Coordinates of C-alpha atoms and ligand atoms in Angstrom, one line a residue:
M27 CA 30.4 30.8 -41.4
K28 CA 27.0 31.6 -43.0
R29 CA 23.5 30.5 -41.5
K30 CA 22.8 28.5 -44.4
S31 CA 26.2 26.7 -44.2
K32 CA 25.5 25.9 -40.5
L33 CA 22.1 24.8 -41.1
F34 CA 24.0 22.5 -43.8
M35 CA 26.4 21.5 -41.8
L36 CA 23.8 20.2 -39.1
L37 CA 21.9 18.7 -41.4
A38 CA 24.8 16.6 -42.9
L39 CA 25.7 15.6 -39.1
V40 CA 22.5 14.4 -38.2
L41 CA 22.6 12.5 -41.8
I42 CA 26.0 10.9 -40.5
I43 CA 24.8 9.9 -37.3
N44 CA 21.6 8.4 -38.4
I45 CA 23.9 6.0 -41.0
A46 CA 26.3 5.0 -38.3
G47 CA 23.6 4.2 -35.9
V48 CA 25.2 6.3 -33.5
E49 CA 22.4 7.0 -30.6
I50 CA 22.6 10.5 -29.2
P51 CA 22.0 9.9 -25.4
Y52 CA 18.7 11.7 -23.8
I53 CA 19.7 12.6 -20.5
D54 CA 16.8 12.4 -18.1
K55 CA 17.8 14.6 -15.0
E56 CA 15.5 13.0 -12.7
A57 CA 16.5 9.4 -13.6
V58 CA 20.4 10.6 -13.0
K59 CA 19.3 12.2 -9.5
S60 CA 17.5 9.2 -8.3
A61 CA 20.0 6.7 -9.8
S62 CA 22.8 8.4 -7.9
A63 CA 21.4 7.3 -4.2
A64 CA 19.4 4.0 -5.7
S65 CA 15.7 3.9 -4.6
F66 CA 14.5 1.5 -2.1
V67 CA 12.3 0.2 -5.2
Q68 CA 15.4 0.8 -7.8
K69 CA 17.4 -1.7 -5.5
H70 CA 14.5 -4.2 -4.8
G71 CA 12.7 -4.3 -7.8
Q72 CA 9.5 -6.8 -8.4
L73 CA 8.7 -8.5 -5.1
S74 CA 7.2 -11.6 -4.7
V75 CA 6.4 -14.1 -2.0
K76 CA 8.7 -17.2 -1.2
G77 CA 7.8 -19.1 1.8
T78 CA 6.4 -16.8 4.3
N79 CA 8.6 -14.1 3.3
I80 CA 8.5 -11.2 0.6
V81 CA 11.5 -11.6 -1.4
D82 CA 13.1 -9.0 -4.2
K83 CA 14.2 -9.5 -7.5
H84 CA 17.7 -10.8 -6.0
G85 CA 15.7 -13.6 -3.8
K86 CA 16.5 -11.4 -0.6
K87 CA 14.0 -10.8 2.0
V88 CA 12.0 -7.6 2.3
I89 CA 10.9 -5.8 5.0
L90 CA 7.9 -3.3 4.1
K91 CA 7.5 -0.5 6.5
G92 CA 4.1 1.2 5.8
V93 CA 1.9 4.1 6.4
S94 CA -2.0 4.2 5.2
S95 CA -3.7 6.8 4.3
H96 CA -7.0 7.6 5.9
G97 CA -9.9 7.0 3.1
I98 CA -8.8 9.1 0.3
N99 CA -12.8 9.4 -0.2
W100 CA -12.5 11.8 3.0
D101 CA -10.9 15.1 3.4
V102 CA -8.9 13.7 5.9
G103 CA -7.4 11.2 3.6
F104 CA -6.8 12.6 0.3
P105 CA -4.8 15.8 0.9
Y106 CA -1.7 13.9 2.1
V107 CA -1.6 11.6 -1.0
N108 CA 1.0 14.0 -2.8
E109 CA 4.7 13.5 -3.5
K110 CA 5.9 15.9 -1.1
A111 CA 4.0 14.0 2.1
F112 CA 5.3 10.6 0.8
K113 CA 9.1 12.1 0.5
T114 CA 8.7 13.4 4.1
I115 CA 7.6 10.2 5.4
R116 CA 10.1 8.3 3.5
D117 CA 13.1 10.6 4.4
N118 CA 12.3 11.5 8.1
W119 CA 10.2 8.6 9.2
G120 CA 11.6 5.4 7.4
V121 CA 8.7 4.5 5.4
N122 CA 9.4 2.6 2.2
T123 CA 5.7 1.7 1.5
V124 CA 2.7 3.4 1.3
R125 CA -1.2 2.3 1.4
L126 CA -4.0 3.9 -0.4
A127 CA -7.3 3.1 1.4
M128 CA -10.0 3.3 -0.8
Y129 CA -13.3 2.7 0.9
T130 CA -16.0 1.1 -1.1
Q131 CA -19.1 1.7 1.0
D132 CA -18.6 4.3 3.6
Y133 CA -18.7 7.5 2.6
N134 CA -18.3 8.7 -1.1
G135 CA -16.7 5.3 -1.2
Y136 CA -16.0 3.6 -4.9
C137 CA -19.4 1.9 -4.9
V138 CA -21.7 4.4 -3.6
T139 CA -20.2 7.5 -5.4
D140 CA -21.4 8.8 -8.8
A141 CA -18.9 8.9 -11.9
A142 CA -17.9 12.1 -11.0
G143 CA -16.8 10.8 -7.9
R144 CA -15.0 7.5 -9.1
K145 CA -13.0 9.1 -11.5
K146 CA -11.6 11.7 -8.7
L147 CA -11.1 8.7 -6.7
L148 CA -9.0 6.9 -9.8
E149 CA -6.8 10.2 -10.0
I150 CA -6.1 10.5 -6.5
I151 CA -4.8 6.6 -6.8
D152 CA -3.0 7.8 -9.8
T153 CA -1.3 10.6 -8.1
G154 CA -0.3 8.2 -5.2
V155 CA 0.9 5.2 -7.2
K156 CA 3.0 7.9 -9.7
A157 CA 4.6 9.7 -6.6
A158 CA 5.4 6.4 -5.3
K159 CA 7.2 5.3 -7.9
K160 CA 8.9 8.6 -8.5
L161 CA 10.3 8.2 -4.6
G162 CA 11.1 4.3 -5.0
M163 CA 8.4 3.3 -2.4
Y164 CA 6.0 0.5 -2.8
V165 CA 2.3 1.1 -2.9
I166 CA -0.7 -0.8 -1.8
I167 CA -4.2 -0.1 -3.7
D168 CA -6.2 -0.9 -0.9
W169 CA -10.3 -2.0 -1.5
H170 CA -11.1 -0.9 1.3
V171 CA -14.1 -2.9 2.4
L172 CA -15.5 -2.1 5.9
N173 CA -19.3 -1.6 6.7
D174 CA -20.5 -3.5 3.4
K175 CA -19.0 -6.5 5.6
T176 CA -18.6 -8.9 2.7
P177 CA -16.4 -8.4 -0.5
K178 CA -19.1 -10.3 -2.4
K179 CA -21.5 -7.5 -2.0
Y180 CA -19.8 -5.5 -4.5
E181 CA -17.5 -8.2 -6.1
K182 CA -18.8 -7.0 -9.7
K183 CA -17.8 -3.6 -8.9
A184 CA -14.6 -5.0 -7.3
L185 CA -13.9 -6.8 -10.7
G186 CA -14.1 -3.5 -12.9
F187 CA -12.3 -1.4 -10.5
F188 CA -9.4 -4.2 -10.5
K189 CA -9.1 -4.5 -14.3
T190 CA -9.1 -0.7 -14.6
V191 CA -6.0 -0.2 -12.4
C192 CA -4.3 -3.4 -13.1
S193 CA -4.2 -2.6 -17.0
K194 CA -2.9 0.9 -16.1
Y195 CA -0.4 -0.2 -13.9
K196 CA 0.9 -3.4 -15.5
K197 CA 4.3 -2.0 -16.1
Y198 CA 4.6 -0.9 -12.5
D199 CA 6.7 -2.9 -10.3
N200 CA 6.3 -1.0 -7.0
V201 CA 2.2 -1.9 -6.9
L202 CA 0.6 -4.7 -4.8
Y203 CA -2.7 -4.9 -4.6
E204 CA -5.1 -5.5 -1.4
I205 CA -8.5 -6.7 -2.6
C206 CA -10.6 -6.7 0.4
N207 CA -9.7 -4.7 3.8
E208 CA -11.6 -6.2 6.3
P209 CA -14.6 -8.9 5.9
N210 CA -16.7 -8.6 8.9
G211 CA -20.3 -9.7 10.2
D212 CA -20.9 -13.3 9.2
T213 CA -18.5 -13.6 6.0
K214 CA -16.9 -16.9 6.0
W215 CA -13.6 -17.7 4.7
S216 CA -15.3 -19.6 1.8
D217 CA -17.0 -16.3 0.8
I218 CA -13.7 -14.5 0.7
K219 CA -12.0 -17.4 -1.2
S220 CA -15.0 -17.2 -3.9
Y221 CA -14.4 -13.5 -4.1
A222 CA -10.6 -13.5 -3.9
V223 CA -10.2 -16.3 -6.9
K224 CA -12.3 -14.0 -9.2
V225 CA -10.6 -11.0 -8.3
I226 CA -6.9 -12.9 -8.7
K227 CA -7.9 -14.0 -12.2
V228 CA -8.6 -10.3 -13.3
I229 CA -5.3 -9.3 -11.8
R230 CA -3.5 -11.9 -13.3
K231 CA -4.6 -11.1 -16.8
Y232 CA -2.4 -7.8 -16.5
N233 CA 0.3 -8.7 -13.8
K234 CA 1.7 -12.1 -13.3
K235 CA 3.6 -11.4 -10.6
S236 CA 2.5 -8.4 -8.1
I237 CA 1.3 -9.5 -4.7
I238 CA -2.0 -10.0 -4.1
I239 CA -3.2 -9.4 -0.3
V240 CA -6.4 -11.2 1.0
G241 CA -8.2 -9.7 3.9
T242 CA -9.4 -12.5 6.4
P243 CA -12.6 -13.1 8.5
T244 CA -13.4 -11.2 11.5
W245 CA -11.8 -7.9 10.3
S246 CA -8.8 -9.6 8.9
Q247 CA -8.1 -11.2 12.5
D248 CA -8.6 -14.7 11.3
V249 CA -5.3 -16.0 9.5
D250 CA -5.5 -19.2 11.4
I251 CA -8.6 -20.0 9.5
A252 CA -6.9 -19.1 6.4
A253 CA -4.0 -20.8 6.9
K254 CA -6.2 -24.0 7.4
S255 CA -7.5 -23.7 3.4
P256 CA -5.0 -21.4 1.8
I257 CA -6.0 -20.4 -1.8
K258 CA -4.7 -22.9 -4.4
G259 CA -2.9 -22.7 -7.8
Y260 CA -1.6 -19.0 -7.7
S261 CA 1.6 -17.6 -6.6
N262 CA 2.5 -14.3 -4.9
I263 CA -0.7 -14.6 -2.7
M264 CA -0.3 -13.0 1.1
Y265 CA -2.9 -12.9 3.7
S266 CA -3.4 -9.9 6.1
I267 CA -3.7 -9.5 9.9
H268 CA -4.8 -6.2 11.2
F269 CA -4.4 -5.4 14.8
Y270 CA -5.0 -2.7 17.0
S271 CA -2.8 -3.0 20.1
A272 CA -5.1 -2.0 23.0
T273 CA -7.9 -4.5 21.7
H274 CA -5.9 -7.2 20.1
K275 CA -3.4 -8.9 22.4
D276 CA -2.0 -12.4 23.0
W277 CA -5.2 -14.2 21.5
N278 CA -4.7 -12.5 18.2
M279 CA -1.0 -12.9 18.4
K280 CA -1.6 -16.8 18.7
K281 CA -3.7 -16.7 15.3
L282 CA -0.9 -15.1 13.5
K283 CA 1.5 -17.8 15.5
T284 CA -0.7 -20.5 14.3
A285 CA -0.9 -19.2 10.9
H286 CA 3.0 -18.9 10.4
A287 CA 3.4 -22.3 11.7
K288 CA 1.3 -23.6 9.0
K289 CA 3.7 -21.5 6.6
L290 CA 0.9 -19.1 5.4
P291 CA 2.4 -16.0 4.2
V292 CA 0.9 -12.7 6.3
I293 CA 1.5 -9.2 6.2
C294 CA 0.1 -6.9 8.3
T295 CA -1.3 -4.0 6.2
E296 CA -3.1 -2.0 9.1
F297 CA -2.6 -1.8 12.6
G298 CA -2.9 1.3 15.4
T299 CA -1.6 1.4 18.5
C300 CA -4.9 2.1 20.5
D301 CA -8.4 0.9 20.5
A302 CA -10.2 -1.1 17.3
S303 CA -12.4 2.4 17.2
G304 CA -9.4 3.8 16.2
N305 CA -9.6 6.1 19.7
G306 CA -8.7 5.8 23.3
A307 CA -5.5 5.0 25.1
Y308 CA -2.1 3.8 23.5
D309 CA -0.7 0.6 24.6
F310 CA 2.8 0.7 23.1
K311 CA 3.7 -2.0 25.1
S312 CA 1.3 -4.3 23.5
A313 CA 2.3 -2.9 20.0
N314 CA 6.1 -2.9 20.7
K315 CA 5.2 -7.0 21.4
W316 CA 3.5 -7.2 18.1
I317 CA 6.0 -5.5 16.4
K318 CA 8.7 -7.8 17.9
L319 CA 6.6 -11.0 16.8
M320 CA 6.4 -9.6 13.1
K321 CA 10.3 -8.7 13.1
S322 CA 11.0 -12.0 14.1
Y323 CA 8.9 -13.3 11.2
N324 CA 10.1 -10.9 8.9
M325 CA 6.8 -9.6 8.2
G326 CA 5.9 -6.3 6.7
Y327 CA 3.4 -3.8 8.6
V328 CA 1.5 -0.6 7.8
C329 CA 0.1 1.9 10.2
W330 CA -3.1 3.8 10.0
S331 CA -3.1 6.6 9.2
L332 CA -1.5 9.7 7.9
S333 CA -4.1 12.1 9.0
N334 CA -4.9 15.0 11.4
K335 CA -8.3 14.0 12.1
A336 CA -9.0 14.1 16.0
E337 CA -8.8 10.5 17.0
S338 CA -5.8 8.6 18.4
T339 CA -4.6 6.6 15.7
S340 CA -3.6 9.6 13.7
L341 CA -0.2 10.1 13.0
L342 CA -0.8 13.9 12.8
K343 CA -2.1 16.4 15.4
P344 CA -5.2 17.9 14.5
N345 CA -3.6 21.0 14.7
C346 CA -1.4 20.1 11.8
K347 CA -2.3 21.9 8.8
K348 CA 0.4 20.8 6.8
T349 CA 0.0 18.3 4.2
F350 CA 3.8 17.5 3.9
G351 CA 7.1 18.7 5.8
F352 CA 5.9 17.3 9.0
K353 CA 8.2 18.3 12.2
S354 CA 8.0 16.4 15.2
S355 CA 6.0 18.6 17.0
D356 CA 3.4 17.7 14.6
L357 CA 3.1 14.3 15.4
T358 CA 0.7 12.5 18.0
E359 CA 2.2 10.2 20.3
Q360 CA 1.5 7.0 17.5
G361 CA 3.4 9.5 15.4
K362 CA 6.5 10.2 17.5
W363 CA 6.5 6.4 18.4
L364 CA 6.3 5.3 14.7
V365 CA 9.4 7.1 13.8
K366 CA 11.3 5.9 16.5
T367 CA 10.1 2.1 15.7
Y368 CA 10.6 2.6 11.9
K369 CA 13.8 4.2 12.0
K370 CA 15.5 1.2 14.3
Ligands
IDC23 C1 -11.8 4.3 10.9 C2 -11.4 5.5 10.7 C3 -12.4 6.9 11.0 C4 -13.5 6.4 10.3 C5 -13.9 5.0 10.2 C6 -15.1 4.7 9.5 O1 -10.0 6.0 11.6 O2 -12.0 7.9 11.1 O3 -14.7 7.0 10.8 O4 -12.6 4.5 9.9 O5 -16.0 3.5 9.4 C7 -10.3 -0.6 10.9 C8 -10.4 -0.3 9.5 C9 -10.2 1.3 9.5 C10 -11.1 1.9 10.6 C11 -9.8 1.7 11.9 C12 -10.4 2.5 12.9 O6 -10.1 -0.8 8.5 O7 -11.2 1.9 8.1 O8 -10.8 3.4 10.3 N1 -9.8 0.5 12.0 O9 -11.4 2.0 13.6 N2 -10.3 -1.8 11.2 C13 -9.9 -1.7 12.8 C14 -9.7 -0.4 13.2

């Protein structure tokens, strides 16, 4: 056949297909690959809150097992926000959720950096959200209030930030929003609530269903106080408890028990197995007690942090220079404990 008639035949074929309305399937190789082993997010889809639990699109309970980044505003944090690192911790550690901790006031945080810095932080979040989506993992975007003490301090900036990220990720079913990491100082529950309602209203403009996690007073320890007066009028709201097992023991567990008895939906979006400074000796006995209690409540938990910073609460040893593909010998004692615990 001459070239001209070949071209004619091809055109005729395209015309016939179009007239007949036959769709030529586009084969997305990546989608086929991931569909063959349905990922965690593909299996569970949009999460919601039912009673005290997180449930999936079928109404079945889901346990989030997470790892938090260190601050993505720090060079000990952002290098680990990459697809290969997430894949390593998903496949080798049993992690199904990552938390992207973005400090607000501390070192180059979102509210104290310049426009270029904010752009960079948003890009890191974007890398993290997209990597998680591709790997079928849930991702928590964390507005990491710490030295600013009260979320009221940068409330306006928070409203702007959540507008930006929520409009960007409104179609994503794997994103959860943590709107204030650890209110502290003399921040009262009423301050947090007043802030939370404003942020929730912004988020709900874009995301009708996404889970929104609200921090509680005293570095997110006082879930018992939140339980006395939860936020009304909105669904899929959770409250966070944080613990560092060498510091926070029975007294803090009691707060969780009280909140649970009052049917408050609680998630542990940050914990460590050392003391609250992120350093000092490990207390795995206390950590195991916490895990046991949280498991009995079907709670999710997220460990701080995926970093090689020389501090006890890092999951990687300081001499580990890899940013993915971590081996067992690269892990700190907490790292090894985490793998053992999460893989159970
Ligand atoms: C710590 C980091 C540390 C950093 C410090 C900044 O581990 O490297 O220098 O923040 O202030 C929290 C906070 C979390 C802390 C962590 C350990 O949410 O930001 O990270 N911690 O101190 N609450 C209790 C403990």
